[in-house]
XYZ file of C-alpha atoms in Angstrom:
650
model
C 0.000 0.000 0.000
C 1.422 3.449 -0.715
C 1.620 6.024 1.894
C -0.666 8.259 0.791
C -3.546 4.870 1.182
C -2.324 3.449 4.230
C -2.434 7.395 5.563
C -6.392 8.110 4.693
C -7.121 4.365 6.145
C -5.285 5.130 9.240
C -6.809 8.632 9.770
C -10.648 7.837 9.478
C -9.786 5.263 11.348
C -8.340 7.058 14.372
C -10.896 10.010 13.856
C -14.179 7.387 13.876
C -12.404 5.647 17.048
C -12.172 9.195 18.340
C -15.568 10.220 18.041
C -14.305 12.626 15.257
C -16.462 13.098 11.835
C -15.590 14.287 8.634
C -14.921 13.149 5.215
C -11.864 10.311 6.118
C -9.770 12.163 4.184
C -6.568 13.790 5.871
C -6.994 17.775 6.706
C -4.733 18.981 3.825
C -7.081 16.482 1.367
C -10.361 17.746 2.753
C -10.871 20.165 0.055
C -11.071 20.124 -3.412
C -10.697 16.297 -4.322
C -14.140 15.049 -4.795
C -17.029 16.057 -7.413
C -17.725 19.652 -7.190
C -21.048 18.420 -6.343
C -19.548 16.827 -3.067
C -20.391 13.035 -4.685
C -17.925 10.597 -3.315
C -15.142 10.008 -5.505
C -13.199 6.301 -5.532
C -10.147 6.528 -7.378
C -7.721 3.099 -7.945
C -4.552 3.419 -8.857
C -3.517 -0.237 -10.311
C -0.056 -0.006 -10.514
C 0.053 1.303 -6.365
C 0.544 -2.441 -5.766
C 1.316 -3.821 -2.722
C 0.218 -7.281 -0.783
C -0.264 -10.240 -2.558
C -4.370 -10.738 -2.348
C -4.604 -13.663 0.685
C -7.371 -16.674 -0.226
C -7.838 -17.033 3.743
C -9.305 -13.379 3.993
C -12.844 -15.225 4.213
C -11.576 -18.157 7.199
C -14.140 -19.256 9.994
C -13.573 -20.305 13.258
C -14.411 -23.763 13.637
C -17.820 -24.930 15.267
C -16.674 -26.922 18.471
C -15.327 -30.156 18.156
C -17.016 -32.099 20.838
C -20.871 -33.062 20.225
C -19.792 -33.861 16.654
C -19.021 -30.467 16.054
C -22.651 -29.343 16.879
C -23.775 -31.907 13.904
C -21.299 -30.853 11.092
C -19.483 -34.288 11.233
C -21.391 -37.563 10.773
C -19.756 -39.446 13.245
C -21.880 -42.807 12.754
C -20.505 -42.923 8.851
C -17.569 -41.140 9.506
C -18.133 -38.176 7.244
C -19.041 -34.263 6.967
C -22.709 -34.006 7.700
C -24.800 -34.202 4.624
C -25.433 -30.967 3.008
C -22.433 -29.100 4.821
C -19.429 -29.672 2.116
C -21.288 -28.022 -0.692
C -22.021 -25.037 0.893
C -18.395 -24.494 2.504
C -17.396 -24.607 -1.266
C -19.813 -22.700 -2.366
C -19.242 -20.057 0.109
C -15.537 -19.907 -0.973
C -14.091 -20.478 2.974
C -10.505 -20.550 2.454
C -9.458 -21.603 6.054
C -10.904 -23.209 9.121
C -9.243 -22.724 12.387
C -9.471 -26.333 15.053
C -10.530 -27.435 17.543
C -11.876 -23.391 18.173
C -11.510 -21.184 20.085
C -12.221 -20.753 24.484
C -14.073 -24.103 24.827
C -10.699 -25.339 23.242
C -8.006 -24.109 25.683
C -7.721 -27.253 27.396
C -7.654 -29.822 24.425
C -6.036 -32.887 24.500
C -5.515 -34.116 21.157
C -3.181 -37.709 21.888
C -6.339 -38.144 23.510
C -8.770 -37.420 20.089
C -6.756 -39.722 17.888
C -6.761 -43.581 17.069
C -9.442 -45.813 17.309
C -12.502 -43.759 19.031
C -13.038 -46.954 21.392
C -9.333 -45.799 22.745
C -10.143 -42.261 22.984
C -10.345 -40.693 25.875
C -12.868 -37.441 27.476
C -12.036 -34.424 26.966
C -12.083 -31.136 28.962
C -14.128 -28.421 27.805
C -12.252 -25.293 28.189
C -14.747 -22.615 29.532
C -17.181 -24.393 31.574
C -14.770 -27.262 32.384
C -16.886 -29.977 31.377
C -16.484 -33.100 30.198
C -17.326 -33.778 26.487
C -16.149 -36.559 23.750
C -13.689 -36.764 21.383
C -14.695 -38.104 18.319
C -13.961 -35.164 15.992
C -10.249 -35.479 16.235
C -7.499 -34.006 14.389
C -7.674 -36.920 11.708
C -11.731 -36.237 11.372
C -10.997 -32.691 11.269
C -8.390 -33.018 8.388
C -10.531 -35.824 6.599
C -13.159 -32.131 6.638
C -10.763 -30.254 5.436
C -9.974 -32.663 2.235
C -13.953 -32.480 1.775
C -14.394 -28.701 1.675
C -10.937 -27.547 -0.197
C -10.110 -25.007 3.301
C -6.880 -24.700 4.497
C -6.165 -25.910 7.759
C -5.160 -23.473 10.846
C -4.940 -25.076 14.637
C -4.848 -23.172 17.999
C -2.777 -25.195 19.767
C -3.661 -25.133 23.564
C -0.935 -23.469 26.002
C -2.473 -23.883 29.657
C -2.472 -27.583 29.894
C 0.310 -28.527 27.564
C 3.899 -28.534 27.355
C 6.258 -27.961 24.463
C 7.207 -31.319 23.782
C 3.392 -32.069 23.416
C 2.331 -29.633 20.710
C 5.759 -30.370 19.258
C 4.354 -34.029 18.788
C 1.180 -32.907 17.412
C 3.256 -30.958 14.823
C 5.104 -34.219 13.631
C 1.783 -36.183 13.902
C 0.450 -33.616 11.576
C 3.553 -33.550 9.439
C 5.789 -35.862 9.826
C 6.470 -38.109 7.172
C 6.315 -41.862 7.335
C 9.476 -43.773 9.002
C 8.850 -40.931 11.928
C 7.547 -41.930 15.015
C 4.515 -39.587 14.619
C 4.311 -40.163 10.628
C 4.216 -43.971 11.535
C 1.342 -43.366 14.174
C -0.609 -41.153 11.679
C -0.103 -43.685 8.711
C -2.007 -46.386 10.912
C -4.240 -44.120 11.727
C -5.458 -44.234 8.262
C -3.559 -41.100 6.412
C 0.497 -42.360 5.380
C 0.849 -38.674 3.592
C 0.954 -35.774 5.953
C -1.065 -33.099 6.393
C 1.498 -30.402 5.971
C -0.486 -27.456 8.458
C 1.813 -24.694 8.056
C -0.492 -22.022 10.931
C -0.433 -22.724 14.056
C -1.388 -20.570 17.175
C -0.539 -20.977 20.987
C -3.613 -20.586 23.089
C -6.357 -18.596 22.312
C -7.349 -15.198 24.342
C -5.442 -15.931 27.431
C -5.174 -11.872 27.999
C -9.098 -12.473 29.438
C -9.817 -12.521 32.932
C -11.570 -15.844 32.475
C -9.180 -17.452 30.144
C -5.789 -17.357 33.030
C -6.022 -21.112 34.099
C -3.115 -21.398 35.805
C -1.319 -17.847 34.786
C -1.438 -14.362 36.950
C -4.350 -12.252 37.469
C -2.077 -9.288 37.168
C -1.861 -8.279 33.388
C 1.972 -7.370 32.885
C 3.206 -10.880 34.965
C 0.879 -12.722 33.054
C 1.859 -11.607 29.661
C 5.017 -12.854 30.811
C 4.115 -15.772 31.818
C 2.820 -16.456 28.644
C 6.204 -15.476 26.934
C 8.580 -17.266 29.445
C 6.583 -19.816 31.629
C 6.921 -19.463 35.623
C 5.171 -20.369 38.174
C 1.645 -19.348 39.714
C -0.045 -19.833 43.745
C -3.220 -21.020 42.875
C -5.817 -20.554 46.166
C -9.079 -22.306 47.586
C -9.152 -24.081 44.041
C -11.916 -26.553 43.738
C -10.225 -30.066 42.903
C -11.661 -32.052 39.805
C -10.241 -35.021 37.312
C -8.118 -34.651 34.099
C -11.251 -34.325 32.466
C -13.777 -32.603 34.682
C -13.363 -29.290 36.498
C -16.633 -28.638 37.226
C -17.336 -27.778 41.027
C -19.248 -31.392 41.820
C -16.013 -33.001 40.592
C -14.595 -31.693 43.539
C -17.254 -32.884 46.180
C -16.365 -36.310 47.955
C -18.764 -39.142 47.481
C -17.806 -41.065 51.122
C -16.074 -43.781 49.055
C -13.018 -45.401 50.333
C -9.404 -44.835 47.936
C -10.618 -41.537 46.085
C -8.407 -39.712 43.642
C -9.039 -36.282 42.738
C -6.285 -33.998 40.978
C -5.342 -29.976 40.748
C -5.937 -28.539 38.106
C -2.890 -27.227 36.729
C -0.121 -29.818 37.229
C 2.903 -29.796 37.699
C 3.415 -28.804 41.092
C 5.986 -27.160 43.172
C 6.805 -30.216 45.850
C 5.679 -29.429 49.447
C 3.922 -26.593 47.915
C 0.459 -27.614 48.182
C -2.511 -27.372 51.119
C -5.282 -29.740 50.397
C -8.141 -28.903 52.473
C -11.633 -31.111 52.891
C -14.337 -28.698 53.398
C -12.503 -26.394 55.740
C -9.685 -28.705 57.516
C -6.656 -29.189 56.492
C -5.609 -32.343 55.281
C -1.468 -33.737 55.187
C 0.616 -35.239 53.118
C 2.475 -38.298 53.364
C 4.721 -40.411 51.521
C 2.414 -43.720 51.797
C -0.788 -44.364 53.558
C 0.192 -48.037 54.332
C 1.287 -46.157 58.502
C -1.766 -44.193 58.519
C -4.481 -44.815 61.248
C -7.933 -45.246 60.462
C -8.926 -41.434 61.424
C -5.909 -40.046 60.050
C -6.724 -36.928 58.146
C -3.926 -37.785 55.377
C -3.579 -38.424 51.468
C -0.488 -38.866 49.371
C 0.339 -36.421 46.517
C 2.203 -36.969 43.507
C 3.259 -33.341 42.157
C 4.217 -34.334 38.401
C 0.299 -34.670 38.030
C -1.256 -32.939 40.549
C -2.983 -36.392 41.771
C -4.382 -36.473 45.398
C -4.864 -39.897 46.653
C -7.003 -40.008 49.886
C -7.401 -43.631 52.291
C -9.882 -46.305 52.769
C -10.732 -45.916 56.127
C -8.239 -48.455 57.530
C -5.282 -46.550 56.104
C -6.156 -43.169 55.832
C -9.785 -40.955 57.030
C -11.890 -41.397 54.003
C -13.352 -37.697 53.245
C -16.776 -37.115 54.426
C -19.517 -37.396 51.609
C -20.946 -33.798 50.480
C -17.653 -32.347 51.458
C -15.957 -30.328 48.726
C -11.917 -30.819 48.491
C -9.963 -27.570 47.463
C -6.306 -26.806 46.915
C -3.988 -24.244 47.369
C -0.438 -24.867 45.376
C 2.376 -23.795 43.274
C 1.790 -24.691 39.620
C 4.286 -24.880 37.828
C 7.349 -24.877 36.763
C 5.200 -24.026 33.332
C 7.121 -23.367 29.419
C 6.135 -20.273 27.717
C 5.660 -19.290 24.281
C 9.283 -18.805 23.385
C 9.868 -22.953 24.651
C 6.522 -23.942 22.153
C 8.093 -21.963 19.292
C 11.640 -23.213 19.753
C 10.341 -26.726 19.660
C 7.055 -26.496 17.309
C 10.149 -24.888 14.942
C 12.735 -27.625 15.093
C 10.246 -30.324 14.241
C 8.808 -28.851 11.116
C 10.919 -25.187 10.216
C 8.562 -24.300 7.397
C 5.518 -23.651 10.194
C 4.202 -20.575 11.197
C 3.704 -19.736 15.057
C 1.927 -16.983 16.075
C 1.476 -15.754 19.425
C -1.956 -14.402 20.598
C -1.112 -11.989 23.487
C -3.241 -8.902 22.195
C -5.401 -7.474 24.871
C -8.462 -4.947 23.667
C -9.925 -2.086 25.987
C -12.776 -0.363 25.038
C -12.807 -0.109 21.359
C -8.955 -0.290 20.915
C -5.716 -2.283 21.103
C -4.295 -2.259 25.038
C -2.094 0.796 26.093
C 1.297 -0.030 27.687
C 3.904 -2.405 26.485
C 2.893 -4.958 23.939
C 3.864 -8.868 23.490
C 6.298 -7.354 20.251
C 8.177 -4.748 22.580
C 8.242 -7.177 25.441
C 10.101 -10.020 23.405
C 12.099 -7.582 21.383
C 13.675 -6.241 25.021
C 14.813 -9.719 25.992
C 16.523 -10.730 22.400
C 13.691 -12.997 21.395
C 12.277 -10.988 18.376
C 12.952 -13.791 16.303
C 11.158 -16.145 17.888
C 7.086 -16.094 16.987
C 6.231 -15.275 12.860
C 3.201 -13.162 13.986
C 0.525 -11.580 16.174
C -3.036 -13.428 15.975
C -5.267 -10.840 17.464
C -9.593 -10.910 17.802
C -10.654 -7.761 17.299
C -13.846 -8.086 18.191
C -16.786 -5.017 18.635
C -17.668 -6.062 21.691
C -21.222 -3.705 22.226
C -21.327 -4.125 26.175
C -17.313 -2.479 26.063
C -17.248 -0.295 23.696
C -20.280 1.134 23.186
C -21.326 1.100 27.195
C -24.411 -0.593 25.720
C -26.273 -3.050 27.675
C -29.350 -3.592 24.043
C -29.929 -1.665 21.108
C -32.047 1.061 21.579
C -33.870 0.268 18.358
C -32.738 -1.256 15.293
C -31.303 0.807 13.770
C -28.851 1.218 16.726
C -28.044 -2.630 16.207
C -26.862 -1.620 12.405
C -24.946 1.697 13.756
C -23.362 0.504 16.489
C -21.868 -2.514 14.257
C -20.493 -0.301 11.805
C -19.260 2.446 14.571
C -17.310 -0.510 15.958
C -15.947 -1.727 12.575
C -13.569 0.877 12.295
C -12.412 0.592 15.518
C -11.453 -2.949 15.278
C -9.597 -2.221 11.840
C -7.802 0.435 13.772
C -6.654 -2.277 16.578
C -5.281 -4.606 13.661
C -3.350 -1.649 12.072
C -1.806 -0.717 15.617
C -0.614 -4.854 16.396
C 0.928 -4.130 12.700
C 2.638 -1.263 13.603
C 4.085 -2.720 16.932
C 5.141 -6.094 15.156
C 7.073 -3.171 12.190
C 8.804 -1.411 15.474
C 9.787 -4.560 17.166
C 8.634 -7.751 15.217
C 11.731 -9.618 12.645
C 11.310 -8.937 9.334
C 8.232 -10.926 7.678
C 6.151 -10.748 11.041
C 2.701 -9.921 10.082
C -0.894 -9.706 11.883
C -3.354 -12.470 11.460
C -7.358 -12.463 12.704
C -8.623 -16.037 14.182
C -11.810 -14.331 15.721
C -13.525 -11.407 14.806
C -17.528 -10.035 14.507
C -19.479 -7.868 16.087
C -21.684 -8.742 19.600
C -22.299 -8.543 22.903
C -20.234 -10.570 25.747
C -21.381 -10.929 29.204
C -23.793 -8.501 31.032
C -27.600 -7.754 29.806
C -27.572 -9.058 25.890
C -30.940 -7.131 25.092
C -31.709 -7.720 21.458
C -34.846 -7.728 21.241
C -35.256 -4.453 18.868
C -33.010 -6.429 16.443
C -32.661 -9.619 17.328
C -31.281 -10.924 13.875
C -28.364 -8.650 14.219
C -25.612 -10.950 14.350
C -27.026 -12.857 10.646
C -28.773 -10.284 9.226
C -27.358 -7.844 6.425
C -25.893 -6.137 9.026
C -22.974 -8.188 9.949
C -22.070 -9.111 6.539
C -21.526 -5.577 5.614
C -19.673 -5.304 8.709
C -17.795 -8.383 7.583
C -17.325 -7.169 4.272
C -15.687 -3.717 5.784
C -13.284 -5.751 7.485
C -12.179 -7.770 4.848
C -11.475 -4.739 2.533
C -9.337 -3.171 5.471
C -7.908 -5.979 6.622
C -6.311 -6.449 2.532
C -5.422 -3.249 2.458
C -3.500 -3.642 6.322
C -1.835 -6.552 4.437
C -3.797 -9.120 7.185
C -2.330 -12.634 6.191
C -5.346 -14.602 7.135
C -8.874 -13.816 9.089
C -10.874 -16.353 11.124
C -14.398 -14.930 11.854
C -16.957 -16.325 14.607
C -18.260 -19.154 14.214
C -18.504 -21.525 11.203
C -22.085 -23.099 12.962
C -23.851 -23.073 15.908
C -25.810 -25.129 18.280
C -28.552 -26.845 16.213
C -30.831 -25.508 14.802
C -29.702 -21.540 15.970
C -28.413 -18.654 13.100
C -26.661 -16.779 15.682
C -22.867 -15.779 15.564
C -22.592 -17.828 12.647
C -21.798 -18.262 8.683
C -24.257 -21.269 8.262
C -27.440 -22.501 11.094
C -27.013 -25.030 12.710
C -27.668 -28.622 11.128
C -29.410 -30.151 9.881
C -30.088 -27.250 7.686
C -27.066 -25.425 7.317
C -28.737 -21.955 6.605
C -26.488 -19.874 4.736
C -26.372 -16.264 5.973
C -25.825 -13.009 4.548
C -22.118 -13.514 5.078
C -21.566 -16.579 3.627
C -23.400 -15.036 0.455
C -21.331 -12.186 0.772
C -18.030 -14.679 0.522
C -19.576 -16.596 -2.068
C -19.817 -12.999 -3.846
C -16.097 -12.242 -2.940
C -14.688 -16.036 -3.871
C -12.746 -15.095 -7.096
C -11.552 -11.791 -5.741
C -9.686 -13.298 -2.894
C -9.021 -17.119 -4.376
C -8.069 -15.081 -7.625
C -3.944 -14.365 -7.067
C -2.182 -11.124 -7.780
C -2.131 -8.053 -5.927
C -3.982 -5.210 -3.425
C -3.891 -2.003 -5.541
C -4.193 1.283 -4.071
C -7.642 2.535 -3.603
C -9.632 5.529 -1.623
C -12.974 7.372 -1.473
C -12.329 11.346 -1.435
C -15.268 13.464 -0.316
C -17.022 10.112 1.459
C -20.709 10.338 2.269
C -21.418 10.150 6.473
C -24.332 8.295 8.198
C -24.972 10.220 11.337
C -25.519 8.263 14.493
C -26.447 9.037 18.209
C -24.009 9.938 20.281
C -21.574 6.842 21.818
C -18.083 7.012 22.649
C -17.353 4.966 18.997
C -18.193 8.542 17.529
C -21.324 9.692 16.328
C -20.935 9.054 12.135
C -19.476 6.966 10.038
C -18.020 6.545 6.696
C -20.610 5.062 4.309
C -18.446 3.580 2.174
C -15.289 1.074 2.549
C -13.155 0.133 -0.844
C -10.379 -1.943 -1.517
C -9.391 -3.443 -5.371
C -7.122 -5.847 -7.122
C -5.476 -7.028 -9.659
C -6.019 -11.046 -10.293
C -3.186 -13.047 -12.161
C -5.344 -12.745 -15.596
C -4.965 -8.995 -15.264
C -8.526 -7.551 -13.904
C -8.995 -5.211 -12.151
C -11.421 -5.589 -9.288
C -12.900 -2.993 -7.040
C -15.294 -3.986 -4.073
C -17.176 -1.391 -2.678
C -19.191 -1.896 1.076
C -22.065 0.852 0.916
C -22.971 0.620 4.913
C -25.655 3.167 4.485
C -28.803 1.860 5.818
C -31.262 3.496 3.954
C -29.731 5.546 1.037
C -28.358 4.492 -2.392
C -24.452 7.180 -3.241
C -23.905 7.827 -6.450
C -19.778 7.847 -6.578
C -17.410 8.187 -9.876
C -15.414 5.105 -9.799
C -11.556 6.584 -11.770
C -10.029 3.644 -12.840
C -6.806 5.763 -13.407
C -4.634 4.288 -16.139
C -5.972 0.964 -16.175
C -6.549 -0.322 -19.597
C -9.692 -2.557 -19.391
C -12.285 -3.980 -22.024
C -15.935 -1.886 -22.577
C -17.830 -3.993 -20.523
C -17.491 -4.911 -16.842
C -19.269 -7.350 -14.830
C -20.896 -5.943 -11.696
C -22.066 -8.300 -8.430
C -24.793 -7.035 -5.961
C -25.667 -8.504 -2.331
C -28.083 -6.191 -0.963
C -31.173 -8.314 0.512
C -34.413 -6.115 0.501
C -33.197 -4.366 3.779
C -30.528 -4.102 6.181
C -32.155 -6.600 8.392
C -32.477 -9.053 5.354
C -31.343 -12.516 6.396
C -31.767 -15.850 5.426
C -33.712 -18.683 7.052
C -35.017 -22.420 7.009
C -38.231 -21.123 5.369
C -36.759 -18.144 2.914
C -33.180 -19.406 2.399
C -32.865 -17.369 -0.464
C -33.762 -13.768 0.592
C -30.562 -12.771 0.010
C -29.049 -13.565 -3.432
C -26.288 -12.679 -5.847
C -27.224 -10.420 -8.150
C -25.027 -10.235 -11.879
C -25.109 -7.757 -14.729
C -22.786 -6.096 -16.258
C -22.076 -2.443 -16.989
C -20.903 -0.229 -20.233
C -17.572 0.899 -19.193
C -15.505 3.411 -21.517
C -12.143 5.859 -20.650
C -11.286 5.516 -17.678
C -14.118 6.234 -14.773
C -17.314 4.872 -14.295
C -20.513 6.291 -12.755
C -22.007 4.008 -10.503
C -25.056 4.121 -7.711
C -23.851 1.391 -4.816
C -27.813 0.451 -3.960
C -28.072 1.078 0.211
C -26.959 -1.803 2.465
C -25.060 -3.448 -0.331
C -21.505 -5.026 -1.205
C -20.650 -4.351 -5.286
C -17.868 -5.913 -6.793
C -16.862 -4.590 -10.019
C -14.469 -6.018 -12.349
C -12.564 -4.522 -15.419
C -11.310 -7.320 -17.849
C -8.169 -5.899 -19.274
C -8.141 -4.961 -22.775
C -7.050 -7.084 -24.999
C -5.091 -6.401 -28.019
């Protein structure tokens, strides 16, 4: 991107993070550069090239793996679910991240592979639950070969170690006559799967995503860099595979084993307490008397071994069993990398320590500036950040005050999620190794915790709405050079539309934004480059007041030039209710007469799709008369247009 681009992205921006209106355009560009009617103006330059165009622009977060991954695999034959693969095609995903994203920070994949008789439960990694494994990293590669994505795995960081992702990385590409290639070739795949992105952990920043780490934000991000060790207090007990608080209650049974929940320990370290008595550890229980309040501890695992009434008090039933300890020693990042790296070389790690405030990337020192002070600024190949709008933080919104504050307020928060991913870019530039870039692996527009009042637009999150939302992001993130982007969620719980591209099964309801990617398929599966593109003299929607700003920029642009030589332009008119006339200057690009012209609109903003009208939003093709070099064009209201300019031919 040439300055003078990434300068007018980065400035409206800022000023509609700031609460600041205006036309986007920098001060000294304000005047004088549109129509002298004040008609937006988009002008491409094609030969401003700058990142190659990325097919994983339009990647999903995977639906959860356990429960069949809510219905998308059909675990009794072993397959996708019927009617899924065609519409992942269709839709153009390029990428699907595994096994997701919070419920996943505690996966155990040895324990999702080989025969599923042999597998064993898993732990859910928000709720601490206990759920299957049947979609395992084979099933979820055997998806993969179905749909035509590209893989992309969050590895887990808070109950792992180095050496273990390290193994999943040679079970995943290894090659046969490899201990892990051997494994995976009797497992039913001898090639491997060659995933080159990986991630470690997934929004461990969040208060409720710490497991074992510091509550305190700057010893935490270290933690997550280096390792260390963390006093855990009055923690509830539970099993490898349940953490839920009735895992911790004793059921008056003699010999019962509970363990912490964030092995290893510190030795000597720990207080285990039975309701509120302390309990003590000995080497054996074999001495113990019968009333003995004692149980044996083996720190590598955190297991707590209590007696059988003859050797050792057995703990009273109803009585719940907490723990205070060290945990750790624990690796950081910089041990996953080193080892991830020196199985497979050609992998790329990217760290995910990339806190959001209200409506913008964290203030103090970043993960980039923190590694780059301790000589390790070589050691991650990029920043995967979620910059999510998040209504309840950065709007101060507990509901929409009517719908059309549920379309505002997503567009309001739009730009300031572009601006976070421009300011991880700029840290990894100051501090980052040459070739570190920015990817997304969750992003959208809700509301998290709090009141979640809806009810004036209840459709919000698979409505129109959100795919011109999407569709915003997309074009900035290309322009910010993003390498790949992961939105929220591929499906949902059956049979629900919400926070996701397709319902949930058996249906598979394709949304808005999975139109909206089938739309934008050969633009971002279609090679070449990101050309320079701006709007001068950019129409404003007005909003009420809300510390996002109180206006926005109607429309978002970014264009390209595929390997055959076209030139495409996509153009993201967020207006609500009004169709904007805008000359489209195609500069010095030599194209053919006629272009061919792409239209998702639905009949409103709050269009969607649904079980009964699956087709309310549609595609909609012609083509356009296009001589010298602009084009006069009305971008319908609520709409993405893609245009695209053959090149002439001699």
């Amino acid at each position: 991107m040439s300055e003078m681009s990434r300068r007018h992205f980065l400035y409206g921006a800022v000023a509609v993070a700031a609460g600041v209106t205006g036309t986007g355009c920098t001060p000294e560009d304000e005047q004088g550069k549109g129509d002298p009617g004040g008609a937006p103006v988009i002008t491409i330059d094609a030969h401003g090239r700058s990142f190659k165009v990325s097919p994983y622009m339009t990647g999903v977060n995977g639906a959860k793996w356990y429960d069949d991954a809510y219905g998308m695999w059909d675990s009794e034959h072993n397959r996708p679910a019927p009617g899924i693969v065609e519409k992942i095609k269709r839709s153009g995903v390029g990428m699907i991240r595994y096994p997701g994203g919070t419920s996943s920070n505690l996966f155990n994949w040895k324990g999702a592979i080989g025969p599923q008789a042999d597998r064993t439960r898993q732990l859910e990694g928000k709720h601490g639950a206990t759920v299957d494994s049947r979609f395992g990293p084979d099933e979820y590669m055997a998806f993969m070969r179905e749909v035509g994505a590209t893989p992309q795995i969050m590895a887990p960081f808070a109950n792992s170690t180095p050496g273990e992702i390290a193994d999943w990385v040679a079970y995943m590409n290894a090659p046969r006559g490899t201990k892990w290639g051997d494994l995976r070739a009797r497992n039913g795949h001898p090639e491997p799967y060659g995933v080159h992105y990986w991630e470690i952990g997934n929004e461990l920043f969040g208060k409720y995503q710490r497991y074992w780490m510091s509550a305190d934000d700057d010893k935490a991000m270290r933690q997550y860099a280096f390792g260390g060790t963390q006093r855990q207090k009055r923690q509830h007990v539970g099993t490898p595979t349940d953490h839920r608080p009735t895992a911790s209650v004793s059921n008056g049974q003699p010999n019962q084993t509970f363990t912490v929940w964030y092995p290893p320990v510190v030795p000597k370290s720990q207080t285990i307490r039975v309701g509120d008595t302390t309990w003590h550890g000995v080497a054996n229980l074999g001495s113990a008397g019968a009333d003995d309040p004692v149980y044996t501890f083996d720190p590598s695992s955190g297991t707590i071994h209590f007696g059988d009434g003859r050797h050792g008090k057995i703990p009273q039933k109803g009585l719940k069993i907490t723990a205070d300890y060290d945990s750790g020693p624990h690796a950081g990042f910089v041990d996953y990398y080193t080892k991830m790296k020196a199985v497979d070389p050609t992998i790329d790690v990217l760290a995910v320590w990339a806190p959001i405030e209200a409506g913008k990337l964290a203030a103090g020192k970043g993960f980039p500036e923190l590694l780059a002070e301790h000589g390790h600024a070589d050691k991650y190949d990029g920043m995967a950040i979620h910059p999510y709008t998040n209504f309840s933080r950065d709007l101060k919104a507990t509901g929409f005050p009517d719908k059309r504050a549920g379309h505002d307020y997503q567009m309001l928060g739009e730009a300031a999620a572009a601006k976070m991913v421009s300011d991880l870019t700029a840290q990894l530039h100051e501090h980052g190794k040459d070739g570190a870039y920015v990817a997304v692996s969750e992003c959208g527009a809700l509301f998290f915790g709090g009141e979640r009042d809806s009810d004036d637009y209840p459709q919000f999150s698979y409505a129109m709405s959100h795919a011109l939302y999407m569709a915003s992001q997309w074009a900035r993130f290309a322009d910010l050079g993003v390498r790949w982007t992961a939105s929220n969620d591929l499906i949902g719980e059956k049979p629900g539309l919400s926070r996701t591209l397709f319902g949930g099964a058996p249906g598979f309801v394709r949304t808005p934004d999975a139109i909206v990617r089938e739309q934008l398929s050969d633009f971002f599966h279609g090679g070449g480059h990101v050309v320079d593109s701006e709007v001068r003299s950019n129409a404003e929607v007005s909003t009420r007041e809300t510390p996002l700003g109180s206006s926005y920029e109607a429309l978002v642009t970014t264009a390209a030039v595929d390997k055959d030589g076209a030139l495409s332009v996509l153009v993201v008119n967020r207006s609500p209710g009004k169709d904007i006339t805008s000359r489209v200057e195609l500069g010095n690009f030599q194209h053919a007469d006629t272009a061919d012209v792409s239209v998702v609109a639905g009949t409103a903003y709050d269009g969607f799709n649904s079980g009964d009208h699956p087709d309310a939003v549609t595609i909609k093709k012609s083509h356009a008369t296009a001589k010298g070099d602009s084009l006069n064009w009305t971008f319908a209201a609520h709409s993405v247009t893609l245009l695209r300019f053959p090149p002439e031919r001699p």
